[in-house]
Each structure stands twice: as structure tokens, then as C-alpha cells.
Tab-separated table of C-alpha atoms in Angstrom:
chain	number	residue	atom	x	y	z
A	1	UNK	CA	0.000	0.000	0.000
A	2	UNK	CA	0.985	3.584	-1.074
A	3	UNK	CA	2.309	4.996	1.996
A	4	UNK	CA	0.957	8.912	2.926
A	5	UNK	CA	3.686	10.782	2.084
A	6	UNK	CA	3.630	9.056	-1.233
A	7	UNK	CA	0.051	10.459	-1.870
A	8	UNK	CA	0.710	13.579	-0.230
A	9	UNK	CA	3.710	14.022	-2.940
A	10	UNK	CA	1.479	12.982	-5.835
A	11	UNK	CA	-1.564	14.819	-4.625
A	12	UNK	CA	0.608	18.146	-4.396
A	13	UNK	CA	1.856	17.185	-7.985
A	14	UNK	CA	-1.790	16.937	-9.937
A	15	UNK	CA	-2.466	20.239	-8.180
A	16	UNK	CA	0.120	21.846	-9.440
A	17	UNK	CA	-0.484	20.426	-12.942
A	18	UNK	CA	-4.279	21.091	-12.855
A	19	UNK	CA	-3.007	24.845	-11.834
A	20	UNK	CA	-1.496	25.126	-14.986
A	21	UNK	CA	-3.698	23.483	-17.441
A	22	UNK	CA	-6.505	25.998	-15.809
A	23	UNK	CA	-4.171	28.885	-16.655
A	24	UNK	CA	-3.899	27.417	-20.299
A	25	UNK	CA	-7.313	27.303	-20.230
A	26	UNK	CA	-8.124	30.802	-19.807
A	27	UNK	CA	-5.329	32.335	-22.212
A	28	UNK	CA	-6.590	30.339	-24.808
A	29	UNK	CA	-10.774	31.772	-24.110
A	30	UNK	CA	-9.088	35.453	-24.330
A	31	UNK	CA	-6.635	34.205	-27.211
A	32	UNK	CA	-9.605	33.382	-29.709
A	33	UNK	CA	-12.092	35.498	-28.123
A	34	UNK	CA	-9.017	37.585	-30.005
A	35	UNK	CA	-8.854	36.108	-33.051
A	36	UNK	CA	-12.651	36.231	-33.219
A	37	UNK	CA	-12.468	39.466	-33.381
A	38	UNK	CA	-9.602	40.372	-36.225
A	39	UNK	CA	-12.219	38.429	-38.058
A	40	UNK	CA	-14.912	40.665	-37.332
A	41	UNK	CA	-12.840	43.697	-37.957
A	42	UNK	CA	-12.546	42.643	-41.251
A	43	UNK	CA	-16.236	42.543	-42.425
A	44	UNK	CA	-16.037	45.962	-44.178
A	45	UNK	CA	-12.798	44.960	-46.287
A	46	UNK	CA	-14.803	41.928	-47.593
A	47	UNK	CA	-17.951	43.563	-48.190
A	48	UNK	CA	-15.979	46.447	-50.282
A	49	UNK	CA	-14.306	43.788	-51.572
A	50	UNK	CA	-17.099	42.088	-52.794
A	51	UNK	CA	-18.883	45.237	-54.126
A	52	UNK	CA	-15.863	46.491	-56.121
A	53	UNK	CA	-15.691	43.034	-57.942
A	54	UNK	CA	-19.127	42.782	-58.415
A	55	UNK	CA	-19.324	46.347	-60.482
A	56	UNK	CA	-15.622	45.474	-61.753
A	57	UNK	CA	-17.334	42.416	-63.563
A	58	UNK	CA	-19.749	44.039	-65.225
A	59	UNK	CA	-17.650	46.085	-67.450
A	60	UNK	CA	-14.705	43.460	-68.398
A	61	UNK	CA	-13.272	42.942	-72.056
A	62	UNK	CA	-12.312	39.679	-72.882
A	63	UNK	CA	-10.386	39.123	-69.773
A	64	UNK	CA	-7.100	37.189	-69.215
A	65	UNK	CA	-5.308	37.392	-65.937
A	66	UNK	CA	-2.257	34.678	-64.410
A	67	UNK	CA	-4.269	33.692	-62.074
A	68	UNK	CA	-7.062	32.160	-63.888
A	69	UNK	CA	-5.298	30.356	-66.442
A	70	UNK	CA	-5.288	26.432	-65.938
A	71	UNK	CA	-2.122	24.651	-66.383
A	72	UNK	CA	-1.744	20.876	-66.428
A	73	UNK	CA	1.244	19.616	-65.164
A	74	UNK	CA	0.006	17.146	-62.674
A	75	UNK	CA	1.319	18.691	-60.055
A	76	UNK	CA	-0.529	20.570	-57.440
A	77	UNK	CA	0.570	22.540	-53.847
A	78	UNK	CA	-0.983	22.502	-50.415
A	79	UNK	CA	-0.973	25.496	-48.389
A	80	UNK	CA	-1.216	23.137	-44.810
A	81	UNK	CA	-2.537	25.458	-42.087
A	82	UNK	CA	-1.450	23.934	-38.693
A	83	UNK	CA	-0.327	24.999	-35.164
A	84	UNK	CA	3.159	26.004	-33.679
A	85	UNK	CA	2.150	23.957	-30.374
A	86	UNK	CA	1.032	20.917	-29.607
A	87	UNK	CA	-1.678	20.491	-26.046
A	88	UNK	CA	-4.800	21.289	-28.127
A	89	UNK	CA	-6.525	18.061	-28.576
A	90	UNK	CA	-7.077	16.309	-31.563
A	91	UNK	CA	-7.096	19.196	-33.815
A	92	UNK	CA	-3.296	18.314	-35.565
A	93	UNK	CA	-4.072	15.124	-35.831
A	94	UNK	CA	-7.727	15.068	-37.542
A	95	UNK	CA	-5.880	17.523	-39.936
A	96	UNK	CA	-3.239	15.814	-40.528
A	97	UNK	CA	-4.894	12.662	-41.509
A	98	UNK	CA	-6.111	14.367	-44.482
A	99	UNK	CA	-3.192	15.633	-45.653
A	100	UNK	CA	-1.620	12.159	-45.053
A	101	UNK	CA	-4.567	11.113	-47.880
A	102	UNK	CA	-2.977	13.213	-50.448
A	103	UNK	CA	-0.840	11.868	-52.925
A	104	UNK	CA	2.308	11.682	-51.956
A	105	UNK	CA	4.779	12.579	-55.030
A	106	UNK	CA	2.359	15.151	-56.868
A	107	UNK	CA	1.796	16.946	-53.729
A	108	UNK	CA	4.261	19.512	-52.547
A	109	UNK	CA	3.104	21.214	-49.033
A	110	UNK	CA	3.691	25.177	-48.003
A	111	UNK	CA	3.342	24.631	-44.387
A	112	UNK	CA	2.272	27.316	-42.216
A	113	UNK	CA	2.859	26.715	-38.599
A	114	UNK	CA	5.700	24.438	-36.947
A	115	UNK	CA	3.367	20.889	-36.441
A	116	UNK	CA	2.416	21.030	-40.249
A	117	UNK	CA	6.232	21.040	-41.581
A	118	UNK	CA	7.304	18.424	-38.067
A	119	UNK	CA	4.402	16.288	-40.406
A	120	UNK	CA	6.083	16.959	-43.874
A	121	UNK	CA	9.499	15.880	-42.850
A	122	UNK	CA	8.712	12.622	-40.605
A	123	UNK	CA	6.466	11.365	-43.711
A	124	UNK	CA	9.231	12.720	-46.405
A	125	UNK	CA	7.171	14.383	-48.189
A	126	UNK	CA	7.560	17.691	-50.250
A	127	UNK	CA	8.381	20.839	-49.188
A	128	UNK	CA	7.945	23.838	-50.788
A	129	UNK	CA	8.063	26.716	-48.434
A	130	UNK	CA	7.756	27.160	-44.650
A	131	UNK	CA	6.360	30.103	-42.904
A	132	UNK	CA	5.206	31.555	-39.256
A	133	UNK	CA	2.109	33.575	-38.200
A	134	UNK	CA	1.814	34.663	-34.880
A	135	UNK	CA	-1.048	34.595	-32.068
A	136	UNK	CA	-2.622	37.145	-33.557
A	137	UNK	CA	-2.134	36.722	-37.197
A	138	UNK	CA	-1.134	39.902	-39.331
A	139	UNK	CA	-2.212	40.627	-42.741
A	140	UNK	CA	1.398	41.115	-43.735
A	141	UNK	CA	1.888	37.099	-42.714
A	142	UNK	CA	-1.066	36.071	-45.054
A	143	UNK	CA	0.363	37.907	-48.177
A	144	UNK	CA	3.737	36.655	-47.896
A	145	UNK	CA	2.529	33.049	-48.131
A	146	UNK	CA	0.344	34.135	-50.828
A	147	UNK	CA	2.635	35.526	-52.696
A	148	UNK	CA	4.612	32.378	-52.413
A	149	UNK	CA	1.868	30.307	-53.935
A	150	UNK	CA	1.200	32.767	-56.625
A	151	UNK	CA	4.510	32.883	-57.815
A	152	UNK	CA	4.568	29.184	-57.638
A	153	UNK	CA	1.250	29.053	-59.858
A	154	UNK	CA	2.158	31.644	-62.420
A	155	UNK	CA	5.380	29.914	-62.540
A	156	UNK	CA	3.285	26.965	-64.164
A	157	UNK	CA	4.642	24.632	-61.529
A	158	UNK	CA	1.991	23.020	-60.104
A	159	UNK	CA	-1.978	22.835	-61.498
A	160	UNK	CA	-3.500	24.186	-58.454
A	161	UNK	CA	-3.345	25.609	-55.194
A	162	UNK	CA	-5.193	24.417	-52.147
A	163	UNK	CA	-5.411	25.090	-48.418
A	164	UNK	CA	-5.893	22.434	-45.822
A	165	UNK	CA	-6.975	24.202	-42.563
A	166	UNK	CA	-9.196	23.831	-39.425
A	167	UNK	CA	-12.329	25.728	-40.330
A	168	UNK	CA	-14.378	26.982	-37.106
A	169	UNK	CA	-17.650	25.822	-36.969
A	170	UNK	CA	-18.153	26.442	-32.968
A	171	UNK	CA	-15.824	26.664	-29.567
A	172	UNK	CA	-16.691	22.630	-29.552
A	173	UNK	CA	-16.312	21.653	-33.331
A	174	UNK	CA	-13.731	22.501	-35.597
A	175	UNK	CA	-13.169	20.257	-38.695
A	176	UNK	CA	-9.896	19.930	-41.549
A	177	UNK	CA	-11.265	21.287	-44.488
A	178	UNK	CA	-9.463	21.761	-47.972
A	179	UNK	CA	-10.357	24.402	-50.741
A	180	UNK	CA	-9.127	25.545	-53.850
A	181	UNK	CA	-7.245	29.006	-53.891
A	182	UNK	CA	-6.003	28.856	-57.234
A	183	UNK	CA	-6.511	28.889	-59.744
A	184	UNK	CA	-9.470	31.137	-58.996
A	185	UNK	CA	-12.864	29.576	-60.958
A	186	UNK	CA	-15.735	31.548	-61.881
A	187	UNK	CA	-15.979	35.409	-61.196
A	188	UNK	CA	-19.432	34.406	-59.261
A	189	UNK	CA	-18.002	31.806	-56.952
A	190	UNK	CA	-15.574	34.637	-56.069
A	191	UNK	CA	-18.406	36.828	-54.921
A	192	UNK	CA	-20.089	33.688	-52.945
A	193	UNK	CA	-17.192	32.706	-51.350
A	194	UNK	CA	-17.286	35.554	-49.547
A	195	UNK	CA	-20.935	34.944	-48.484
A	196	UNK	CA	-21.497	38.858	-47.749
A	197	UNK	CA	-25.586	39.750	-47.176
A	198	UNK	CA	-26.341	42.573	-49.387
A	199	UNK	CA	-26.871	45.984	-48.022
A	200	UNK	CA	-28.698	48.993	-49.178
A	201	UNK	CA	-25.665	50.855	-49.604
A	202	UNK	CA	-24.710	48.546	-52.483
A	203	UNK	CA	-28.192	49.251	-54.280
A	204	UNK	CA	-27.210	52.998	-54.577
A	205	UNK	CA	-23.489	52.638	-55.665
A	206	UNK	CA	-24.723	50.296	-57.890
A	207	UNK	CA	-26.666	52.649	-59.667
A	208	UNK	CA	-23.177	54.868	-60.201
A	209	UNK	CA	-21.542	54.853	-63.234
A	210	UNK	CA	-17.973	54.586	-62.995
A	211	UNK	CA	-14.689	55.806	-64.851
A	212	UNK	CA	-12.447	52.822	-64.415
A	213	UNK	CA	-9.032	54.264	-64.289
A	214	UNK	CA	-6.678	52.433	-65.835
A	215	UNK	CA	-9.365	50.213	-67.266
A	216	UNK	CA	-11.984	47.756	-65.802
A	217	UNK	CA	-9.559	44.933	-66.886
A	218	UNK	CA	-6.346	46.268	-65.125
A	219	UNK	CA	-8.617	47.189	-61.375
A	220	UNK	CA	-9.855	43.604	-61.458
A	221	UNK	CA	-6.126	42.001	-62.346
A	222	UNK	CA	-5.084	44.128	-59.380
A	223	UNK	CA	-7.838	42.549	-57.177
A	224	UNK	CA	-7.839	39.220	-57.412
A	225	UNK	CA	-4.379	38.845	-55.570
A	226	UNK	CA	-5.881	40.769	-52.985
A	227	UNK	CA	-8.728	38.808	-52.980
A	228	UNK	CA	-6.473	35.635	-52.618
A	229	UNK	CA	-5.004	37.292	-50.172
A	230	UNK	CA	-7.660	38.015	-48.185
A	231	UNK	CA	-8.821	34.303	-48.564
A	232	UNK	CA	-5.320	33.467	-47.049
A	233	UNK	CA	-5.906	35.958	-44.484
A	234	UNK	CA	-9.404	35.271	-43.360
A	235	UNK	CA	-8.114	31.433	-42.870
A	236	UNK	CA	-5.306	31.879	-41.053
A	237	UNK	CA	-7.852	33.408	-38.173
A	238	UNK	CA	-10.197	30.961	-38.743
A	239	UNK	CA	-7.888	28.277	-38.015
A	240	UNK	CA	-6.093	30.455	-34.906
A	241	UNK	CA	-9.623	30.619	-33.407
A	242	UNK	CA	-10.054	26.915	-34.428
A	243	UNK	CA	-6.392	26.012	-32.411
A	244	UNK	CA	-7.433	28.360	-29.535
A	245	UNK	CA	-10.783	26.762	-29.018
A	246	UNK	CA	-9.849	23.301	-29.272
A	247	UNK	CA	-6.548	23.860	-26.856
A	248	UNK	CA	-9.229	25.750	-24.861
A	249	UNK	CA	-11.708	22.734	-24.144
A	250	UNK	CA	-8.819	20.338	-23.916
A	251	UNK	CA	-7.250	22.044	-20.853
A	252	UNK	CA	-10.466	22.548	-19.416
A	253	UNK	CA	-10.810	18.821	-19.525
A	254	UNK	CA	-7.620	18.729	-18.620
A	255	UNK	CA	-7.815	20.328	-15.676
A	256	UNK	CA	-11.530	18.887	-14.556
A	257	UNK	CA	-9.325	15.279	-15.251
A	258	UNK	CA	-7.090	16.588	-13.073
A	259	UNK	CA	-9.184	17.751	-10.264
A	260	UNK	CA	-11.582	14.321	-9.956
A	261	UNK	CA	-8.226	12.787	-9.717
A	262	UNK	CA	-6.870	14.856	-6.680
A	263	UNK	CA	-10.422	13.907	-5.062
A	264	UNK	CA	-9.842	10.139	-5.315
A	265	UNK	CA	-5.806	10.552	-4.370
A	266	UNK	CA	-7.643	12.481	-1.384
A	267	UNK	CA	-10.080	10.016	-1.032
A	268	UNK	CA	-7.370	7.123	-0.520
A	269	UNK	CA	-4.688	9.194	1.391
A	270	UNK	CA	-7.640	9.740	3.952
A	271	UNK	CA	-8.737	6.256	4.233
A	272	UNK	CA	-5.158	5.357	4.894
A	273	UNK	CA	-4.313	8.070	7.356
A	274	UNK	CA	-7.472	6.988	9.425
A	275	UNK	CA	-6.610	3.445	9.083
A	276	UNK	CA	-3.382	3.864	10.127
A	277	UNK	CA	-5.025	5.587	13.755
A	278	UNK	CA	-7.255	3.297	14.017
A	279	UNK	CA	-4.243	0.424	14.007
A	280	UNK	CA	-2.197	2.493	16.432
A	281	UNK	CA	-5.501	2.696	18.480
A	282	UNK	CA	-5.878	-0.835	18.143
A	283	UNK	CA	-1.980	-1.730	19.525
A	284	UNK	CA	-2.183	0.590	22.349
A	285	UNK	CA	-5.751	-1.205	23.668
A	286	UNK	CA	-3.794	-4.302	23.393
A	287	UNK	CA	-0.589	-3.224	25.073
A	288	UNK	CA	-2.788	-1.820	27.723
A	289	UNK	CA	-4.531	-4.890	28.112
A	290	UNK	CA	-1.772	-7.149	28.110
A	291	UNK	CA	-0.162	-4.664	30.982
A	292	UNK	CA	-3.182	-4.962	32.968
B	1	UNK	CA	-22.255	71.714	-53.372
B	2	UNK	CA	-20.950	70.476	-49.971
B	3	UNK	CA	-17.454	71.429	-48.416
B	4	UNK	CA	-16.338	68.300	-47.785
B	5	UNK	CA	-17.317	64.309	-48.046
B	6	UNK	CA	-16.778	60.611	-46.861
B	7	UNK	CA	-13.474	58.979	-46.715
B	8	UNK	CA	-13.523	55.606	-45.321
B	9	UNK	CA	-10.263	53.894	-45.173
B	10	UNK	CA	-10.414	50.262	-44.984
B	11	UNK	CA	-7.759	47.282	-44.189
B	12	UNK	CA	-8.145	43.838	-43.754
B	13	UNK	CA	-7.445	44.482	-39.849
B	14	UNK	CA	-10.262	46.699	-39.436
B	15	UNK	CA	-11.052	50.342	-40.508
B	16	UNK	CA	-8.013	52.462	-40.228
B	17	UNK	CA	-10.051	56.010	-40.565
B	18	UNK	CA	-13.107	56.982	-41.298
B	19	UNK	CA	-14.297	60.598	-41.145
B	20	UNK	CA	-15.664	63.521	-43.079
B	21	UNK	CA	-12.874	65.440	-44.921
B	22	UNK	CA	-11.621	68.671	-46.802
B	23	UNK	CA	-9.561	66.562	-49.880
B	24	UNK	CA	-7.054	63.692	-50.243
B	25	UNK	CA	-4.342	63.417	-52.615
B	26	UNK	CA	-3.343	59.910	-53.155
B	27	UNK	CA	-0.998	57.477	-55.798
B	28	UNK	CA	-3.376	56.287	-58.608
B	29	UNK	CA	-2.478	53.696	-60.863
B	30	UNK	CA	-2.213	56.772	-63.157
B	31	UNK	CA	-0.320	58.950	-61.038
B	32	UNK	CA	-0.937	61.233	-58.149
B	33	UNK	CA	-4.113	61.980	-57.820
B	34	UNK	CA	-6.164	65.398	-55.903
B	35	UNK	CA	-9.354	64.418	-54.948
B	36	UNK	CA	-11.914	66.997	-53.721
B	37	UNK	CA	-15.754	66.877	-53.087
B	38	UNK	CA	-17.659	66.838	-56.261
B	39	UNK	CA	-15.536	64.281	-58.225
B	40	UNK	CA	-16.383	62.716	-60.703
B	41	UNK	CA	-17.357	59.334	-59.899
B	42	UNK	CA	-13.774	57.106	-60.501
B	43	UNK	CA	-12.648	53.629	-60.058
B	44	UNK	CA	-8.737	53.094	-59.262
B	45	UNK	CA	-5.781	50.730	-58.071
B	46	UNK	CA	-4.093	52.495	-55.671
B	47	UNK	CA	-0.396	52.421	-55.884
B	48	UNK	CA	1.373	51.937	-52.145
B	49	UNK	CA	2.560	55.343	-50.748
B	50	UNK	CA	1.029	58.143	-48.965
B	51	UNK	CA	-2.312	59.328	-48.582
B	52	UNK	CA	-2.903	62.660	-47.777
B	53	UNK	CA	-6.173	63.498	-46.107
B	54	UNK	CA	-6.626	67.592	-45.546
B	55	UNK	CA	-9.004	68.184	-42.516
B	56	UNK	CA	-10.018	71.485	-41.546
B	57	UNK	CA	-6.945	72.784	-42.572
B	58	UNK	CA	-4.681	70.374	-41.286
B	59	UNK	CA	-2.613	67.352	-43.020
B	60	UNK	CA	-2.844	63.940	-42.101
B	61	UNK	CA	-0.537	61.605	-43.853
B	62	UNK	CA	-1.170	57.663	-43.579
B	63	UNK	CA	0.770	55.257	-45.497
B	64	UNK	CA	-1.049	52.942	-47.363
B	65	UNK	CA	-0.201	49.845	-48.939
B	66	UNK	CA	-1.610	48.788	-52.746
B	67	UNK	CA	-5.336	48.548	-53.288
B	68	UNK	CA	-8.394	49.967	-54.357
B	69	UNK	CA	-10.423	53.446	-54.736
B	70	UNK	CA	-13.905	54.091	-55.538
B	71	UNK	CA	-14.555	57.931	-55.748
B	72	UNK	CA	-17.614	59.292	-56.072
B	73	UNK	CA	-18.956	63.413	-55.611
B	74	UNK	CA	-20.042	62.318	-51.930
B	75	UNK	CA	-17.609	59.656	-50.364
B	76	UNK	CA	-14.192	58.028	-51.292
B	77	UNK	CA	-13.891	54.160	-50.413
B	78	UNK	CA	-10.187	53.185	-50.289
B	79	UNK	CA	-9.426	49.317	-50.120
B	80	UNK	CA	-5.799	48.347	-48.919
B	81	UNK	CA	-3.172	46.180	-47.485
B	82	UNK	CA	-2.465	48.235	-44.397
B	83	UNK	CA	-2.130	51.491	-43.170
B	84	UNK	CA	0.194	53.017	-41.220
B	85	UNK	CA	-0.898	56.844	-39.575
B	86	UNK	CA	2.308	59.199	-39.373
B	87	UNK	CA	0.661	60.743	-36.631
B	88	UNK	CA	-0.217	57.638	-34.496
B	89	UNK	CA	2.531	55.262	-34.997
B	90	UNK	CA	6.643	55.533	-33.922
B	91	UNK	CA	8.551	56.523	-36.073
B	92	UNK	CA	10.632	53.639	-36.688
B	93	UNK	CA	7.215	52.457	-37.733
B	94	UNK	CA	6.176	54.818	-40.155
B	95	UNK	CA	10.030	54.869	-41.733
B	96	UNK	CA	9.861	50.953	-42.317
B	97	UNK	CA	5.910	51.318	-43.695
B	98	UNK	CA	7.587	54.127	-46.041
B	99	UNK	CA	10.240	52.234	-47.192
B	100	UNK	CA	8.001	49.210	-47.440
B	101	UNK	CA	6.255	51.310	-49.758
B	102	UNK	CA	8.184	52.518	-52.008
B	103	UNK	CA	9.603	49.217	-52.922
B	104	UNK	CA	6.207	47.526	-53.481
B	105	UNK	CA	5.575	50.430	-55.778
B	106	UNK	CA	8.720	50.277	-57.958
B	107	UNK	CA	8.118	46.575	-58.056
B	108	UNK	CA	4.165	47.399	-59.336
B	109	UNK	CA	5.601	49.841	-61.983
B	110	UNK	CA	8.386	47.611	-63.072
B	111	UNK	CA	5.844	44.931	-63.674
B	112	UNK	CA	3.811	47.431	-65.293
B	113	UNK	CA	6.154	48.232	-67.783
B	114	UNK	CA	7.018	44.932	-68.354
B	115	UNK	CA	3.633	43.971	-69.211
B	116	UNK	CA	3.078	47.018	-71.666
């Protein structure tokens, strides 16, 4: 049997550990409660966004820009969104398995976050690029990987571009999810895939006719890498809220693991303390009886 | 007429300024640019650089990266990378966003001429 100090020891131990995991626990609530937010504060960006390329559309020529011309060289890329730190649950893993599905010579991976390129290099598989983004993710991080994979595209190395990241569906749920970047399809998927409800402010500068300076052909080729960018951008937050929130309800079940087990560990020491009393008890009754 | 309209200045980080002002003069993809209330509606890439906003008779420069301006008579939308206020930031800051700058938009020109 475990002797008390033992328990004592191990008791004070899964305090301690609990004490942490709780303190994890809350830095990661204020962390995407963060990142939450930079999302937000980017609704009027995609809803100008979305207007611009909406009126920019209706006045093309015969339009021809790098980034929507197919190529077929059986190659594609893999922008692989992933976390710098492990302790958040399954969230690496799930995402990983997916990218473990994808075929293994045609694929090369731009990894984004430290567990995606740990994943490239134990499986051996290509690397293109690695890069960083912080907590909080900056703008200025997104377009530098984009501008990686556009090069890479126009380049005519590889057929398409792809990102494989944790989309956020709620604090409990997050789930891998690939989509295409590039080349970017039809002008009209553009505007959906930014999913912005119309306003009435749209309705009237719709109604404006506008001089496009240079032309309506040169403002859209100087949107769409902004628009990819902004893509980039707007998942690199999702999938920092996504790391946040999962690292967030593993600590707390970390710690609540933690805590039922320094009940039972107080449970036992207890028992053990009382039993030995109740032994000493016991011996001195007997020595006293054997005396008298 | 009125005196002075809209500007709304708008980054993927959130809205960097937005305010009713005097004029701006910004980098056009056709060169620099004075805009004033009344203009006639325009559609433009904005070249990275400076933006300057005039306010009741005071400048405001902010440093803008590439983008996007819709202009008309009553408001000016401008769409960018990021934007860095001369006023607000250190300067360390506002020297790197300058220099920053200037190289994206010798890079956008070179390419320019490339193309044409």
C-alpha cells in the first residue's frame, strides 16, 4: 500500500499540474475570443471587396489574368494550415490525416505553422516553403505566403493551389477542411465565397456609373491577388480561433481530469491516514490490556 | 455643393479612418491623384505610398499599402493592405511602412512596364 507521504507528494503534484492546465485554459478563451475578433474587424474589407468586384465584372473585355489560367502539369501545392504547439486536442491530428490522404509525389506542401512542416518531414514528403504567423495573425503574414503560392502558380509549376486548414464551426467543433485558392474559378463563386448579405448601400453605388481608371480589366487584375489574399488571411484566423478553441476545451478537460483525480488521491490518502489511527488505536488497547 | 465628403479607409485588420474630410491626394495607378468633393465618380488601383487626407486645414498623412479606390462626388472608399498613420505610430514604424512602400511600388511599376 501507497504509503501517505507518497500520496501527499502525488496529490501536491496533480495540483500543481491542474493549476497550470486551468491557466492554459483561460489564455486560450481570451486568445480566440481575439482572433474572433480580427475576423470581425474585417467585415467591411470583404464587403468592399465584394462590391468592387461585383461592379468590376460588369464592365470586363475579354479578360485574361495569371491567375485564372489552368495549367496541367500534374502537379498541385498545399498550403497546410497547422499549429506552432502541440496540447490542443485532436485538432493536428484530424488535420493531418487528411493531408496524409494526399498523394504523396504530386503533392508539394507550403506549411504554415511548426506541427504542419514536423508532419512533412517525418512522412518525407515535399516541401515547398515554410512560414510563421503569430497569435494574432497579421495581414502582412497572409500575403507573404500568398505571394509564395502565386509565384509558384504563375510559374506553371503546379496545377493548383489548395489550403488544408481547421475551419471553425463552434468553440466545440472545428473540422480539416481543404479548398481551392487557385486557380481562382468563376468570377461568381468569387463573390459567394465571400458569403457577404447585401446591403442597401450597395443598391445605390450600384446605380453609379464609374470611370475605371486604368481600365476595368487592369482594377480587377489588381484585385484578385488581394482577394487571394484576403482568402489566405481570413483562414489563417479561422484556423487560430479553431487552435485556440480546441486547446481551450482540452485544458479545461484537462484540468476537470485533473481535479476528480486529486479527489480520489484524497479520497485514498484519507482512508489510509485513518486506518493507520485506528491500528495504532488498536496496539495501544492491546498493550494496555496485556499490561493490565 | 458640400465642403467636404466621406473617406472611409479600410484594411483587412479593421477600418483604419473613417471621417468627413476637406480633400485627399493619393498614388493612382495613373499617377498622383487630388481628390476633392464633387468628383467625378472614378474607379482606381491604388499604388502603395502616402495618402494625404486635408481636414479642416490640417494634413494627415497615412501610409497605405496597394489597393483599391472608388470615388464618387459624396464619399471616397479606399481598399488596402495596411495602413500606417504618421501621426499615431513611432517613427521607426512609419520609416519601415515608407520604405516598405516605395519598394512595393517600384516593383508594381516595373511589372507594369514589363507587361506594356
Amino acid at each position: 500500500m501507497a504509503s501517505t507521504r507518497d500520496l501527499r507528494r502525488r496529490i501536491r503534484s496533480v495540483k500543481s499540474t491542474s493549476q497550470i492546465t486551468k491557466a492554459m485554459q483561460m489564455v486560450a478563451a481570451s486568445k480566440m475570443r481575439k482572433a474572433q475578433q480580427a475576423a470581425l474587424a474585417g467585415r467591411p474589407y470583404a464587403e468592399m471587396l465584394n462590391t468592387v468586384l461585383a461592379e468590376v465584372t460588369g464592365n470586363l473585355g475579354d479578360f485574361h489574368h495569371p491567375l485564372l489560367e489552368e495549367h496541367h502539369t500534374g502537379r498541385r501545392a498545399v498550403i497546410l494550415i497547422t499549429t506552432d504547439r502541440g496540447l490542443c486536442g485532436a485538432l493536428n491530428g484530424n488535420m493531418l490525416r487528411h493531408a496524409a490522404e494526399l498523394d504523396r509525389d504530386t503533392t508539394a506542401f507550403i506549411c504554415a505553422g511548426r506541427k504542419g512542416a514536423q508532419f512533412v518531414a517525418r512522412t518525407k514528403r515535399q516541401l515547398a516553403a515554410e512560414f510563421t504567423y503569430k497569435d494574432t495573425p497579421k495581414f502582412d503574414e497572409a500575403r507573404a505566403i500568398t505571394k509564395f503560392a502565386m509565384d509558384l502558380f504563375t510559374r506553371g509549376e503546379v496545377d493548383d493551389v489548395s489550403v488544408l486548414f481547421t475551419s471553425f464551426v463552434s468553440t466545440l467543433n472545428q473540422k480539416p477542411e481543404l479548398r481551392p485558392l487557385l486557380p481562382i474559378g468563376e468570377l461568381q463563386a468569387v463573390e459567394a465565397g465571400l458569403a457577404v448579405p447585401e446591403t442597401e448601400a450597395e443598391m445605390v453605388r450600384g446605380a453609379t456609373e464609374y470611370l475605371f481608371e486604368p481600365s476595368a480589366d487592369q482594377v480587377l487584375g489588381a484585385l484578385l491577388p488581394h482577394y487571394a489574399n484576403y482568402r489566405v488571411y481570413q483562414m489563417l484566423l479561422e484556423a487560430k480561433a479553431s487552435e485556440h478553441s480546441a486547446r481551450m476545451v482540452a485544458m479545461k478537460n484537462a484540468t476537470d481530469n485533473a481535479q476528480q483525480l486529486v479527489k480520489d488521491l484524497t479520497l485514498e490518502y484519507n482512508k489510509i491516514r485513518q486506518a493507520t489511527i485506528t491500528k495504532e488505536l488498536l496496539e495501544i488497547a492491546t498493550a494496555q490490556m496485556a499490561v493490565g | 455643393m458640400t465642403s467636404n465628403f466621406k473617406l472611409d479607409l479600410v484594411t483587412p485588420e479593421g477600418r483604419a479612418f473613417s471621417d468627413e474630410v476637406d480633400g485627399i491626394v493619393l498614388t493612382g495607378g495613373d499617377g498622383e491623384m487630388g481628390i476633392l468633393p464633387g468628383h467625378e465618380p472614378v474607379s482606381t488601383t491604388v499604388l502603395p505610398g502616402s495618402l494625404v487626407i486635408s481636414k479642416d486645414g490640417k494634413e494627415l498623412e497615412i501610409i497605405i499599402g496597394s489597393g483599391y479606390a472608388e470615388i464618387t462626388g459624396h464619399y471616397a472608399h479606399i481598399l488596402t493592405d495596411s495602413a500606417v498613420r504618421a501621426d499615431k505610430a513611432d517613427p521607426a514604424a512609419i520609416a519601415d511602412a515608407r520604405k516598405r512602400a516605395d519598394a512595393a511600388r517600384a516593383e508594381i511599376l516595373a511589372s507594369l512596364a514589363q507587361a506594356s
